[in-house]
Short mmCIF file of N, CA and C in Angstrom, two decimals:
data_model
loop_
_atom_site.label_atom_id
_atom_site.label_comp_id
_atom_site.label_asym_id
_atom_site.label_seq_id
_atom_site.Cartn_x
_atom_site.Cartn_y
_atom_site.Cartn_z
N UNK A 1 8.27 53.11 26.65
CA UNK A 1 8.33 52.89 25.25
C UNK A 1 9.12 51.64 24.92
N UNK A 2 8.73 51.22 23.74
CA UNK A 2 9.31 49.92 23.40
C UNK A 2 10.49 50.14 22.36
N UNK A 3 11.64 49.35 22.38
CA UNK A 3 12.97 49.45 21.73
C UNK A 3 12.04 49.26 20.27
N UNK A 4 12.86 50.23 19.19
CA UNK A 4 12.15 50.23 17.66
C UNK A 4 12.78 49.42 17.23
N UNK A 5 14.29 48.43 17.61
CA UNK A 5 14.56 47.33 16.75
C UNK A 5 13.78 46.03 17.45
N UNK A 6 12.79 45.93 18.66
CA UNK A 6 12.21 44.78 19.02
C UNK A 6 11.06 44.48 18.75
N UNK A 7 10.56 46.03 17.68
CA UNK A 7 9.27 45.70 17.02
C UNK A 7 9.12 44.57 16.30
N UNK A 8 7.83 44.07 16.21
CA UNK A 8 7.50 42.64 15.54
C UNK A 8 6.48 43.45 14.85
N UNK A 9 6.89 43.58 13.16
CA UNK A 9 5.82 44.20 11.87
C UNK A 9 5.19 43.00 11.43
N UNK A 10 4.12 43.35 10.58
CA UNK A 10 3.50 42.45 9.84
C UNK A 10 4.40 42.06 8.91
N UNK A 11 5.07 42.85 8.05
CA UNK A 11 5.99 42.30 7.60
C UNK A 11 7.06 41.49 7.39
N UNK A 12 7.61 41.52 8.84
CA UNK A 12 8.08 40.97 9.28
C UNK A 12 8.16 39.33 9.76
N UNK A 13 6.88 39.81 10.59
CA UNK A 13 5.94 38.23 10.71
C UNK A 13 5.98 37.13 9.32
N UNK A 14 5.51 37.85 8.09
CA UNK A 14 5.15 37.23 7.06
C UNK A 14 6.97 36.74 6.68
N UNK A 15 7.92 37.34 6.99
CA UNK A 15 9.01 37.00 6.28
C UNK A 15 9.75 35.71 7.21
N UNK A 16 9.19 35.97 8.50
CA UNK A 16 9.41 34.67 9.30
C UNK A 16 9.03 33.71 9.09
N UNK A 17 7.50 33.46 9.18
CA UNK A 17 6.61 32.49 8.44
C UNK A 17 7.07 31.78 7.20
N UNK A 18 7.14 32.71 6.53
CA UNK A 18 7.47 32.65 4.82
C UNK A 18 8.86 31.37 5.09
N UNK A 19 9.79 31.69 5.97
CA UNK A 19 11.23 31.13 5.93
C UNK A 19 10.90 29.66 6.53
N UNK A 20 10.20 29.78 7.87
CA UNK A 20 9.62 28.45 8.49
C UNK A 20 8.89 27.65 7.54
N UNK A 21 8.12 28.09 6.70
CA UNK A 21 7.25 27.20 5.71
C UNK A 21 8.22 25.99 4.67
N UNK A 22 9.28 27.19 4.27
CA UNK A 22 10.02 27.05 3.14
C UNK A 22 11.22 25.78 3.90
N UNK A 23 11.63 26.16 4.97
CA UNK A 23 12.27 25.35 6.17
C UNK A 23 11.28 23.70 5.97
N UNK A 24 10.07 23.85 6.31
CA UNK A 24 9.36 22.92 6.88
C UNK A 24 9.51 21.99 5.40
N UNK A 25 9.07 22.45 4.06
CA UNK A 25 8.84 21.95 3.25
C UNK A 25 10.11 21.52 2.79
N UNK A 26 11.34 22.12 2.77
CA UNK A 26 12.83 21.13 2.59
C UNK A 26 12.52 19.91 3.59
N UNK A 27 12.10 19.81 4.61
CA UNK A 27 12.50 18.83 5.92
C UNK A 27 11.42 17.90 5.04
N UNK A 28 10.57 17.87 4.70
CA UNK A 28 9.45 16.71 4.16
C UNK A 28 9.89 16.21 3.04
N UNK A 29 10.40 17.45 2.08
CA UNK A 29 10.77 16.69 1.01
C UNK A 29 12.32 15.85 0.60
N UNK A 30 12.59 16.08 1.76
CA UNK A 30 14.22 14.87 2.47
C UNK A 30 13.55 13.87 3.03
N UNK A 31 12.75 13.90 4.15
CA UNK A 31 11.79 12.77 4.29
C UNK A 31 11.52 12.07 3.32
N UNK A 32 10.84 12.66 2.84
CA UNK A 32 9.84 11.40 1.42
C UNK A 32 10.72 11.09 0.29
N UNK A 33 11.77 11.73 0.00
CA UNK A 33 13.15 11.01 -0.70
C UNK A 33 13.13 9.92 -0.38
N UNK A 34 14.02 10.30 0.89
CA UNK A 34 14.37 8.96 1.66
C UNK A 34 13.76 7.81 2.17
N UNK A 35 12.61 8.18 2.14
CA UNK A 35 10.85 6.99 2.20
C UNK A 35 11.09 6.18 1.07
N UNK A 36 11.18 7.50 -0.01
CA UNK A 36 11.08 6.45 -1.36
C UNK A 36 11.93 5.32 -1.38
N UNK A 37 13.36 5.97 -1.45
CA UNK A 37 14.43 5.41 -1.90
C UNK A 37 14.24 3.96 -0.98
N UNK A 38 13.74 3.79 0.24
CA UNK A 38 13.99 2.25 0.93
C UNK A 38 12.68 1.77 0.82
N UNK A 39 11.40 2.29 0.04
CA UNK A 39 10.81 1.36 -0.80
C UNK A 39 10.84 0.83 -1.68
N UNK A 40 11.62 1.81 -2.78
CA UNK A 40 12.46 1.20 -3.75
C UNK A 40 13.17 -0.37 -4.10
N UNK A 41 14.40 -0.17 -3.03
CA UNK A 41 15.13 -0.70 -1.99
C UNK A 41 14.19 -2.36 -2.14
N UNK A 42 13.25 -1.97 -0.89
CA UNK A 42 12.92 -3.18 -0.84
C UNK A 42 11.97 -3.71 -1.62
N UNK A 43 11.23 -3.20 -2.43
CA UNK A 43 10.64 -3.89 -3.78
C UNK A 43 11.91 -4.59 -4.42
N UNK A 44 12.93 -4.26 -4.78
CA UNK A 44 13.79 -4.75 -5.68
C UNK A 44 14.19 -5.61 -4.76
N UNK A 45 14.50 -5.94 -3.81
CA UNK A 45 15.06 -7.28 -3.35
C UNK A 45 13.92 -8.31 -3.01
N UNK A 46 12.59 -8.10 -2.87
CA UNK A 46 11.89 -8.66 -3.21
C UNK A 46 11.02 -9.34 -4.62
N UNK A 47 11.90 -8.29 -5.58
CA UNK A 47 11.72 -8.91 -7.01
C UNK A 47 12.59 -9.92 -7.05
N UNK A 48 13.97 -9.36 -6.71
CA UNK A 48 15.03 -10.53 -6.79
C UNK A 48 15.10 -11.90 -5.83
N UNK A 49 14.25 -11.75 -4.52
CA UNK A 49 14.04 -13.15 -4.15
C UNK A 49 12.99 -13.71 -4.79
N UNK A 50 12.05 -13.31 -5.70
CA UNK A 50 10.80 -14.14 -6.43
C UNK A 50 11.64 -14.81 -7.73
N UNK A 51 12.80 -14.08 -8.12
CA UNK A 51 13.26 -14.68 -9.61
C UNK A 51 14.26 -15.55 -8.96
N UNK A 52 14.60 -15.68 -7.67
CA UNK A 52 15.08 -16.93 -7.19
C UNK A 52 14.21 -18.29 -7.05
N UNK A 53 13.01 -18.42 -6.59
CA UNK A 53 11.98 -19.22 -6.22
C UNK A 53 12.22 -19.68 -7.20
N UNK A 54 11.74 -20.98 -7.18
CA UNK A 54 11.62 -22.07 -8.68
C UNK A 54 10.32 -21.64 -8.95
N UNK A 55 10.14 -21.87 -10.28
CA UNK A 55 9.00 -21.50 -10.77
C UNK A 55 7.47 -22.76 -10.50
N UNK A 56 6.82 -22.42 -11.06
CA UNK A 56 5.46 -23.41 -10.17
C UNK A 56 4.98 -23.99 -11.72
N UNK A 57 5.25 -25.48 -12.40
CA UNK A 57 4.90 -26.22 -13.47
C UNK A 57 3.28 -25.65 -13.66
N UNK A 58 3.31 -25.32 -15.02
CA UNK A 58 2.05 -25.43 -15.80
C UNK A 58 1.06 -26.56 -15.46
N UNK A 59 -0.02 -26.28 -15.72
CA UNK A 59 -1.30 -27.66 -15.80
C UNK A 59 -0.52 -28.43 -16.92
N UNK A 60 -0.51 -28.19 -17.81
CA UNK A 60 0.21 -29.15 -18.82
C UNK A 60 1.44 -30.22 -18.04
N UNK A 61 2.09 -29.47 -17.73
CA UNK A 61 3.25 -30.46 -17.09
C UNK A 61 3.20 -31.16 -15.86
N UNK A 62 2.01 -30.62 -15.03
CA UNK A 62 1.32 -31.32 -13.51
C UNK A 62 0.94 -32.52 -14.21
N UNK A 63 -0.15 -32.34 -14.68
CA UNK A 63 -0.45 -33.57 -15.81
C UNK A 63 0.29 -34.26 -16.47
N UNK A 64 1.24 -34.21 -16.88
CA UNK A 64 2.19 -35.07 -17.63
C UNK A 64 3.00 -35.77 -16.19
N UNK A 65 3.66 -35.35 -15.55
CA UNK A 65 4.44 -35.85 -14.16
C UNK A 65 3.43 -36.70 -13.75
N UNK A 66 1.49 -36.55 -13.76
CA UNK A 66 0.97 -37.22 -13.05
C UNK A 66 1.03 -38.32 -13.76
N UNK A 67 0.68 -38.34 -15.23
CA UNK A 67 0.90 -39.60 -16.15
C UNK A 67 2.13 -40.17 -16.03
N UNK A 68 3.08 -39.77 -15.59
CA UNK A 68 4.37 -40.84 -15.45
C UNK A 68 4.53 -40.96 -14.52
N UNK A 69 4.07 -40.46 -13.39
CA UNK A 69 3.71 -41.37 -12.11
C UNK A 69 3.12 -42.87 -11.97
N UNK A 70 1.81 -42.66 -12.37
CA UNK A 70 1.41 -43.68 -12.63
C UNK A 70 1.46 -44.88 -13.99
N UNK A 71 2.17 -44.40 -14.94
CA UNK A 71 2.02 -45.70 -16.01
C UNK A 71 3.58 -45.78 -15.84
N UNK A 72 4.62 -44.37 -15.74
CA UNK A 72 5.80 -44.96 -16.03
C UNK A 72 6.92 -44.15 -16.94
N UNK A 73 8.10 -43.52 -16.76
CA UNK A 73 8.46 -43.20 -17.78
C UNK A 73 8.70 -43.73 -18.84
N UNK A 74 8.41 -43.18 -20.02
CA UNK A 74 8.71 -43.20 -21.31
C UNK A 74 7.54 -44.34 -22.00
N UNK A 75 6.28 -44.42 -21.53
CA UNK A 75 5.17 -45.04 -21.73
C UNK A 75 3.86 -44.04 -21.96
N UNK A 76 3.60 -44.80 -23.18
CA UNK A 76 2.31 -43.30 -23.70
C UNK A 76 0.97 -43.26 -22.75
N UNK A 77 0.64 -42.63 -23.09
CA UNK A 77 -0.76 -42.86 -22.07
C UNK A 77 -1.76 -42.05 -22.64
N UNK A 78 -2.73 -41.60 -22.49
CA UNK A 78 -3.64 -40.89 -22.65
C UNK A 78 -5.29 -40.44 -21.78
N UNK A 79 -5.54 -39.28 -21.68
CA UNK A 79 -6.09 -38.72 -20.49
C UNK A 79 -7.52 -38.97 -21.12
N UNK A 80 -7.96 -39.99 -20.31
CA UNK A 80 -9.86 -40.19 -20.38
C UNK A 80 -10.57 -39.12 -19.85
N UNK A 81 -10.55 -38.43 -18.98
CA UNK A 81 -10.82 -37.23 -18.18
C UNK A 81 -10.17 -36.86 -17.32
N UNK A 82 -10.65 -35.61 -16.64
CA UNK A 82 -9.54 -35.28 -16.10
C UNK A 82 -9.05 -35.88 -14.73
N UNK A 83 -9.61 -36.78 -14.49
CA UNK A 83 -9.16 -37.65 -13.08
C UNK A 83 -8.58 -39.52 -13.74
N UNK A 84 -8.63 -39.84 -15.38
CA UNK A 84 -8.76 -40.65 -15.29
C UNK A 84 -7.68 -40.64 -16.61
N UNK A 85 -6.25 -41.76 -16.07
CA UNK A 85 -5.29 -41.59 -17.20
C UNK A 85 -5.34 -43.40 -17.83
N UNK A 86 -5.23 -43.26 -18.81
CA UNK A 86 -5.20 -44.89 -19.62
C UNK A 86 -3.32 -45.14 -20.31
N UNK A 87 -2.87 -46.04 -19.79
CA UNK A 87 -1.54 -46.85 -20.09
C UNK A 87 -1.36 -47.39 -21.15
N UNK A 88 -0.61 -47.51 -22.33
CA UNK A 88 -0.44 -47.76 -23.18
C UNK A 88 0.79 -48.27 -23.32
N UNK A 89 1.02 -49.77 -23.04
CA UNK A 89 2.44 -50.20 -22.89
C UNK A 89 2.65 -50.17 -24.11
N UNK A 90 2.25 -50.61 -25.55
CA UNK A 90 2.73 -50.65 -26.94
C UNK A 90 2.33 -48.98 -27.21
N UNK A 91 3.61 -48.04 -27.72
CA UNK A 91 2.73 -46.53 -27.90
C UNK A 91 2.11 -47.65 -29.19
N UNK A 92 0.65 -46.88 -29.27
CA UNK A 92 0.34 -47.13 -30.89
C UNK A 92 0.64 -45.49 -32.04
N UNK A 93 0.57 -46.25 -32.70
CA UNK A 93 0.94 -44.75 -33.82
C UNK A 93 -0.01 -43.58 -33.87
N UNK A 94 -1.34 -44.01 -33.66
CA UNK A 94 -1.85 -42.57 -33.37
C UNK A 94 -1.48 -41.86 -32.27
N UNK A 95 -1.07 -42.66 -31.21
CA UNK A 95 -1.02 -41.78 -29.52
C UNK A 95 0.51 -41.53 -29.46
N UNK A 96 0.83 -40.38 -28.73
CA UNK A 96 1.90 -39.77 -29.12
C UNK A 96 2.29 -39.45 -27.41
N UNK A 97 3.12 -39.78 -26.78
CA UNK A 97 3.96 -39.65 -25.34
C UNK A 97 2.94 -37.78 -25.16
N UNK A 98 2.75 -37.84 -24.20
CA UNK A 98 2.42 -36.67 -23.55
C UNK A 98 1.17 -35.91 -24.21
N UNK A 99 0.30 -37.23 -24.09
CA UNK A 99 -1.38 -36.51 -24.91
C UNK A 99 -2.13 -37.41 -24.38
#
C-alpha cells in the first residue's frame, strides 16, 4: 500500500499547476518590464543624440548659400531656373537680396 500523505489528487495536481502558472507569469512579466524599461532607455538617448545633430538647411536656404557662393555676399541676384542664378551688382529696386 501506498503512504496516504504521498498521494498525488487531482486536486492537488491542479493546485500545483495553478502555483507554477502563476510563478511562470510573475517571471515574464519582470522580464518584459525590464525589456521595456531599456527600450525606453534607449529611444530617449537616441532622441537626445538627434536634437544634438545640427539641423539639415531648408531648400530655401541651400539656395540662397548657393547664390552667395557664386555672385557674393551681400549682392542681389535672382534665380532664372533652377540651375541658373543671375548677379546683380547694382540691387535694383524691384529685386530684393534673397529672391
Amino acid at each position: 500500500m501506498q503512504d496516504p500523505r504521498r498521494v498525488v489528487t487531482p486536486a492537488n495536481a491542479i493546485l500545483v499547476l495553478g502555483a507554477l502558472t502563476i510563478g511562470s507569469t510573475l517571471l515574464w512579466a519582470m522580464h518584459e518590464d525590464a525589456q521595456h524599461t531599456v527600450r525606453r532607455e534607449r529611444l530617449e538617448q537616441q532622441a537626445a543624440a538627434q536634437e544634438q545633430l545640427p539641423r539639415q538647411p531648408s531648400t530655401e536656404q541651400r539656395r540662397h548659400m548657393a547664390a552667395q557662393f557664386v555672385c557674393g555676399h551681400g549682392v542681389a541676384y535672382e534665380w532664372v531656373n533652377a540651375n541658373t542664378v543671375e548677379c546683380h551688382q547694382e540691387p535694383a529696386a524691384k529685386l530684393a537680396l534673397g529672391r
